[in-house]
């Protein structure tokens, strides 16, 4: 008689490793007791002292986002190889592991998002909010028209010292933060205007309309990109900020860190 194993067994046959998301200690012990099985623990913390661990900068609510991030992190750390088949075990509805999913690691789809969050100075939640805002701006544009935008995130004091105002700063005396829906509407509105937004490590909007004046010497950005991207790249070498840039001309979202392009994604495909 056929059982569930016959139907769903395919799900775990021939997997190269199991990715366990935030497992309990007993779960981890049980699974590591299985012979010849490679186990990778993923989570915001390595609570079970796993030998192979991939750190998540935040607990992604969205399961597919969580898994995508873990795959990028594992590829980046060479914990898995391109083409590996992974069985991911995670939780969707409560704290216990209740969801299994079979995925294949594909380095062609590597966007660099892991490096954007990992070891950045700003709060990962802040980076996530800015990235989501810029992606949305890229998808919808401003009243249907494509717009460009430049967000400098983290190390705001130093960034302010390496820039100057183009106009009156609408955020001068306010204490508002990215991620707040009303603030996001304002940011989208102001994105039509020139210059950069400066965001603090904790997500406070320090300024709009900032003209960045980093030294661009030795900064290597892809050919075809202009001054917005040049300034956006260079400021991350002069400071510990990261930048997230939406191109008005090709519609792509890019991020820079340490003077280098580390992430590139088409907002339509994100
Ligand atoms: N140093 C700078 N600091 C802040 N903003 C800048 C700076 N240089 C350019 N920008 C902004 O970038 C806008 C677009 O400039 P430009 O076309 O040269 O950049 P780009 O890299 O080609 O970007 P896009 O792909 O969006 O066209 C400018 O109108 C200005 O608002
Ligand atoms: Mn341009």
Short mmCIF file of C-alpha atoms and ligand atoms in Angstrom, two decimals:
data_model
loop_
_atom_site.label_atom_id
_atom_site.label_comp_id
_atom_site.label_asym_id
_atom_site.label_seq_id
_atom_site.Cartn_x
_atom_site.Cartn_y
_atom_site.Cartn_z
CA UNK A 1 0.00 0.00 0.00
CA UNK A 2 1.28 3.44 -0.88
CA UNK A 3 2.07 5.84 1.96
CA UNK A 4 2.91 9.50 2.18
CA UNK A 5 6.60 8.63 1.80
CA UNK A 6 5.92 7.29 -1.66
CA UNK A 7 4.31 10.53 -2.68
CA UNK A 8 6.46 13.07 -0.85
CA UNK A 9 9.70 11.07 -0.56
CA UNK A 10 10.94 12.75 -3.74
CA UNK A 11 11.08 15.94 -1.75
CA UNK A 12 14.09 14.78 0.21
CA UNK A 13 15.66 12.20 -2.04
CA UNK A 14 19.16 13.08 -3.17
CA UNK A 15 19.52 16.36 -1.32
CA UNK A 16 23.05 17.62 -0.76
CA UNK A 17 22.27 19.22 2.59
CA UNK A 18 19.49 20.17 4.94
CA UNK A 19 19.08 23.81 5.89
CA UNK A 20 17.50 24.04 9.32
CA UNK A 21 16.07 27.41 10.20
CA UNK A 22 16.31 28.33 13.90
CA UNK A 23 15.91 24.76 15.19
CA UNK A 24 15.43 23.78 18.81
CA UNK A 25 18.27 21.88 20.45
CA UNK A 26 16.51 18.52 20.36
CA UNK A 27 15.58 18.95 16.71
CA UNK A 28 19.18 19.70 15.87
CA UNK A 29 20.43 16.68 17.84
CA UNK A 30 18.02 14.35 16.12
CA UNK A 31 18.89 15.50 12.65
CA UNK A 32 22.65 15.48 13.18
CA UNK A 33 22.32 11.88 14.36
CA UNK A 34 21.35 10.86 10.82
CA UNK A 35 24.36 9.32 9.03
CA UNK A 36 26.00 11.10 6.13
CA UNK A 37 23.72 14.10 6.21
CA UNK A 38 25.11 17.56 5.93
CA UNK A 39 23.25 19.98 8.18
CA UNK A 40 23.39 23.77 7.91
CA UNK A 41 21.77 25.82 10.62
CA UNK A 42 20.37 29.22 9.67
CA UNK A 43 19.14 31.89 12.05
CA UNK A 44 19.74 35.25 13.66
CA UNK A 45 21.74 33.41 16.30
CA UNK A 46 23.53 30.09 16.53
CA UNK A 47 21.58 28.91 19.58
CA UNK A 48 22.42 25.25 19.04
CA UNK A 49 26.18 25.80 18.51
CA UNK A 50 25.95 24.26 15.08
CA UNK A 51 29.20 23.48 13.29
CA UNK A 52 27.91 24.98 10.05
CA UNK A 53 25.96 28.16 10.55
CA UNK A 54 24.67 30.92 8.28
CA UNK A 55 23.65 34.08 10.07
CA UNK A 56 20.54 36.00 9.08
CA UNK A 57 20.69 39.72 9.87
CA UNK A 58 16.98 39.72 10.68
CA UNK A 59 14.07 37.36 10.95
CA UNK A 60 12.43 37.62 7.57
CA UNK A 61 8.67 37.27 7.92
CA UNK A 62 8.33 36.19 4.34
CA UNK A 63 9.50 32.59 4.03
CA UNK A 64 10.68 32.81 0.43
CA UNK A 65 12.70 35.90 1.28
CA UNK A 66 14.19 34.10 4.29
CA UNK A 67 15.23 31.13 2.16
CA UNK A 68 16.58 33.26 -0.65
CA UNK A 69 18.70 35.16 1.82
CA UNK A 70 20.00 31.97 3.44
CA UNK A 71 20.95 30.55 0.04
CA UNK A 72 22.87 33.66 -0.89
CA UNK A 73 24.62 33.64 2.47
CA UNK A 74 25.51 29.96 2.20
CA UNK A 75 26.86 30.39 -1.34
CA UNK A 76 28.81 33.45 -0.31
CA UNK A 77 30.41 31.56 2.59
CA UNK A 78 31.09 28.52 0.39
CA UNK A 79 29.03 26.37 2.71
CA UNK A 80 27.15 25.08 -0.35
CA UNK A 81 28.03 24.91 -4.04
CA UNK A 82 26.30 26.14 -7.14
CA UNK A 83 23.75 23.55 -8.26
CA UNK A 84 23.38 21.92 -4.83
CA UNK A 85 19.92 20.72 -3.92
CA UNK A 86 18.85 21.77 -0.44
CA UNK A 87 16.00 20.75 1.76
CA UNK A 88 14.94 23.77 3.79
CA UNK A 89 13.04 23.21 7.00
CA UNK A 90 11.57 26.32 8.53
CA UNK A 91 8.55 27.69 10.36
CA UNK A 92 5.73 29.56 8.69
CA UNK A 93 2.83 29.61 11.12
CA UNK A 94 4.45 29.27 14.52
CA UNK A 95 7.86 28.87 16.15
CA UNK A 96 8.14 25.17 15.38
CA UNK A 97 9.44 23.86 12.11
CA UNK A 98 6.29 23.21 10.06
CA UNK A 99 7.41 23.76 6.46
CA UNK A 100 9.70 21.86 4.09
CA UNK A 101 10.85 23.09 0.76
CA UNK A 102 13.28 21.76 -1.82
CA UNK A 103 15.42 24.34 -3.59
CA UNK A 104 18.44 24.44 -5.84
CA UNK A 105 21.30 26.85 -5.28
CA UNK A 106 21.95 28.92 -8.36
CA UNK A 107 24.86 31.31 -8.33
CA UNK A 108 23.56 33.00 -11.49
CA UNK A 109 20.72 34.32 -9.38
CA UNK A 110 23.11 35.64 -6.73
CA UNK A 111 22.22 39.32 -6.29
CA UNK A 112 24.72 40.19 -3.54
CA UNK A 113 21.97 41.01 -1.07
CA UNK A 114 23.71 39.08 1.70
CA UNK A 115 26.73 41.36 1.63
CA UNK A 116 24.50 44.40 1.75
CA UNK A 117 23.05 43.41 5.12
CA UNK A 118 25.88 41.48 6.69
CA UNK A 119 28.41 43.61 8.52
CA UNK A 120 26.91 46.90 7.45
CA UNK A 121 26.98 49.64 10.02
CA UNK A 122 23.31 50.60 9.85
CA UNK A 123 20.56 48.58 11.51
CA UNK A 124 19.54 45.74 9.13
CA UNK A 125 15.87 46.71 9.59
CA UNK A 126 16.73 50.17 8.30
CA UNK A 127 18.55 48.78 5.27
CA UNK A 128 15.57 46.53 4.60
CA UNK A 129 13.12 49.46 4.78
CA UNK A 130 15.18 51.59 2.42
CA UNK A 131 15.68 48.73 -0.01
CA UNK A 132 11.95 47.97 -0.08
CA UNK A 133 11.14 51.62 -0.63
CA UNK A 134 13.59 51.92 -3.51
CA UNK A 135 12.37 48.67 -5.09
CA UNK A 136 8.80 49.96 -4.92
CA UNK A 137 9.85 53.28 -6.40
CA UNK A 138 11.51 51.35 -9.21
CA UNK A 139 8.38 49.28 -9.83
CA UNK A 140 5.89 52.11 -9.77
CA UNK A 141 7.93 55.20 -10.57
CA UNK A 142 6.62 58.61 -9.65
CA UNK A 143 3.08 58.93 -10.99
CA UNK A 144 3.95 56.34 -13.62
CA UNK A 145 7.16 58.03 -14.79
CA UNK A 146 10.55 56.45 -14.10
CA UNK A 147 12.52 58.20 -11.36
CA UNK A 148 16.01 57.93 -10.00
CA UNK A 149 16.95 58.05 -6.34
CA UNK A 150 19.99 57.90 -4.12
CA UNK A 151 19.85 56.84 -0.47
CA UNK A 152 22.92 56.98 1.75
CA UNK A 153 22.42 54.75 4.79
CA UNK A 154 24.53 54.88 7.94
CA UNK A 155 27.51 56.90 9.22
CA UNK A 156 25.38 60.00 8.67
CA UNK A 157 27.63 62.46 10.52
CA UNK A 158 30.56 61.75 8.26
CA UNK A 159 28.34 61.72 5.18
CA UNK A 160 26.98 65.15 6.12
CA UNK A 161 30.56 66.41 6.35
CA UNK A 162 31.26 65.20 2.84
CA UNK A 163 28.21 66.78 1.27
CA UNK A 164 26.37 70.08 1.00
CA UNK A 165 22.73 71.12 0.76
CA UNK A 166 21.21 71.81 -2.64
CA UNK A 167 18.14 73.33 -1.11
CA UNK A 168 16.24 73.78 2.15
CA UNK A 169 16.18 70.45 4.03
CA UNK A 170 12.54 69.47 4.66
CA UNK A 171 13.65 67.07 7.40
CA UNK A 172 15.70 69.69 9.26
CA UNK A 173 13.86 69.71 12.57
CA UNK A 174 11.84 66.56 12.24
CA UNK A 175 12.48 63.23 13.92
CA UNK A 176 11.04 60.85 11.41
CA UNK A 177 12.22 57.42 10.41
CA UNK A 178 12.17 55.27 7.28
CA UNK A 179 9.67 52.46 7.36
CA UNK A 180 6.89 54.69 8.66
CA UNK A 181 4.25 54.58 5.87
CA UNK A 182 3.68 58.34 5.88
CA UNK A 183 7.37 59.05 5.76
CA UNK A 184 7.75 56.63 2.87
CA UNK A 185 5.15 58.61 0.94
CA UNK A 186 7.13 61.79 1.61
CA UNK A 187 10.38 60.19 0.53
CA UNK A 188 8.83 59.03 -2.72
CA UNK A 189 7.46 62.51 -3.32
CA UNK A 190 10.86 64.15 -2.72
CA UNK A 191 12.64 61.63 -4.92
CA UNK A 192 11.66 63.71 -7.94
CA UNK A 193 14.06 66.38 -6.77
CA UNK A 194 17.83 66.46 -7.03
CA UNK A 195 20.41 65.07 -4.68
CA UNK A 196 20.60 62.32 -2.08
CA UNK A 197 18.74 61.29 1.05
CA UNK A 198 20.88 60.81 4.13
CA UNK A 199 19.66 58.22 6.65
CA UNK A 200 21.24 57.51 10.05
CA UNK A 201 22.25 54.06 11.35
CA UNK A 202 18.98 53.94 13.29
CA UNK A 203 16.84 55.03 10.33
CA UNK A 204 16.33 58.71 11.11
CA UNK A 205 16.01 60.83 8.00
CA UNK A 206 18.75 63.36 8.42
CA UNK A 207 18.43 65.19 5.13
CA UNK A 208 17.07 65.30 1.61
CA UNK A 209 18.58 67.32 -1.27
CA UNK A 210 22.18 66.57 -0.38
CA UNK A 211 24.87 66.97 -2.97
CA UNK A 212 27.59 64.41 -2.22
CA UNK A 213 31.18 65.49 -2.58
CA UNK A 214 33.32 62.41 -2.00
CA UNK A 215 36.67 62.06 -3.71
CA UNK A 216 35.92 59.85 -6.68
CA UNK A 217 39.55 58.95 -7.22
CA UNK A 218 40.03 55.26 -7.89
CA UNK A 219 36.35 54.39 -7.69
CA UNK A 220 35.41 51.90 -10.33
CA UNK A 221 31.76 51.83 -11.33
CA UNK A 222 30.29 50.06 -14.36
CA UNK A 223 30.59 51.95 -17.62
CA UNK A 224 27.51 53.80 -18.76
CA UNK A 225 26.47 54.92 -15.31
CA UNK A 226 26.66 58.62 -14.55
CA UNK A 227 27.29 61.03 -11.73
CA UNK A 228 24.57 59.74 -9.38
CA UNK A 229 26.16 56.30 -9.35
CA UNK A 230 29.68 57.69 -9.23
CA UNK A 231 28.88 59.80 -6.17
CA UNK A 232 26.87 56.92 -4.67
CA UNK A 233 29.80 54.55 -5.07
CA UNK A 234 32.50 56.95 -3.95
CA UNK A 235 30.79 58.07 -0.72
CA UNK A 236 30.87 54.46 0.51
CA UNK A 237 34.62 54.39 0.21
CA UNK A 238 35.08 57.66 2.06
CA UNK A 239 32.66 56.66 4.85
CA UNK A 240 31.15 53.51 6.40
CA UNK A 241 27.80 54.17 4.76
CA UNK A 242 26.15 51.98 2.17
CA UNK A 243 24.16 53.44 -0.70
CA UNK A 244 21.09 52.19 -2.49
CA UNK A 245 20.62 53.74 -5.91
CA UNK A 246 17.75 53.60 -8.35
CA UNK A 247 18.70 54.48 -11.90
CA UNK A 248 16.27 56.63 -13.81
CA UNK A 249 17.80 55.53 -17.11
CA UNK A 250 17.96 51.74 -16.82
CA UNK A 251 15.51 51.22 -13.96
CA UNK A 252 17.84 48.97 -11.95
CA UNK A 253 18.46 49.13 -8.22
CA UNK A 254 22.09 48.93 -7.17
CA UNK A 255 23.90 49.07 -3.87
CA UNK A 256 27.43 50.11 -3.08
CA UNK A 257 29.63 49.35 -0.10
CA UNK A 258 33.32 50.05 0.45
CA UNK A 259 33.40 51.86 -2.89
CA UNK A 260 32.21 48.80 -4.78
CA UNK A 261 29.05 47.72 -6.51
CA UNK A 262 27.83 44.78 -4.39
CA UNK A 263 24.21 44.33 -5.41
CA UNK A 264 22.19 44.77 -8.56
CA UNK A 265 18.59 43.83 -9.13
CA UNK A 266 15.74 44.57 -11.52
CA UNK A 267 12.88 45.78 -9.29
CA UNK A 268 10.39 44.05 -11.59
CA UNK A 269 12.07 40.74 -10.91
CA UNK A 270 12.58 41.22 -7.19
N1 LIG B 1 27.16 64.20 -6.32
C1 LIG B 1 25.85 64.00 -6.30
N2 LIG B 1 25.19 63.94 -5.13
C2 LIG B 1 23.85 63.74 -5.08
N3 LIG B 1 23.09 63.58 -6.17
C3 LIG B 1 23.70 63.62 -7.37
C4 LIG B 1 25.09 63.83 -7.51
N4 LIG B 1 25.41 63.81 -8.82
C5 LIG B 1 24.25 63.60 -9.47
N5 LIG B 1 23.22 63.48 -8.63
C6 LIG B 1 21.80 63.27 -8.96
O1 LIG B 1 21.72 62.34 -9.99
C7 LIG B 1 20.89 62.81 -11.02
C8 LIG B 1 21.19 62.15 -12.31
O2 LIG B 1 22.50 62.40 -12.73
P1 LIG B 1 23.17 61.48 -13.84
O3 LIG B 1 22.24 61.25 -14.96
O4 LIG B 1 24.53 62.01 -14.18
O5 LIG B 1 23.40 60.14 -12.99
P2 LIG B 1 23.29 58.65 -13.47
O6 LIG B 1 24.31 57.90 -12.66
O7 LIG B 1 23.36 58.54 -14.96
O8 LIG B 1 21.86 58.21 -12.94
P3 LIG B 1 20.56 57.75 -13.79
O9 LIG B 1 20.87 56.33 -14.22
O10 LIG B 1 19.45 57.84 -12.83
O11 LIG B 1 20.44 58.70 -14.95
C9 LIG B 1 21.10 64.30 -10.94
O12 LIG B 1 20.01 64.99 -11.51
C10 LIG B 1 21.19 64.53 -9.46
O13 LIG B 1 19.90 64.65 -8.86
MN1 LIG B 2 21.97 59.55 -16.32
#
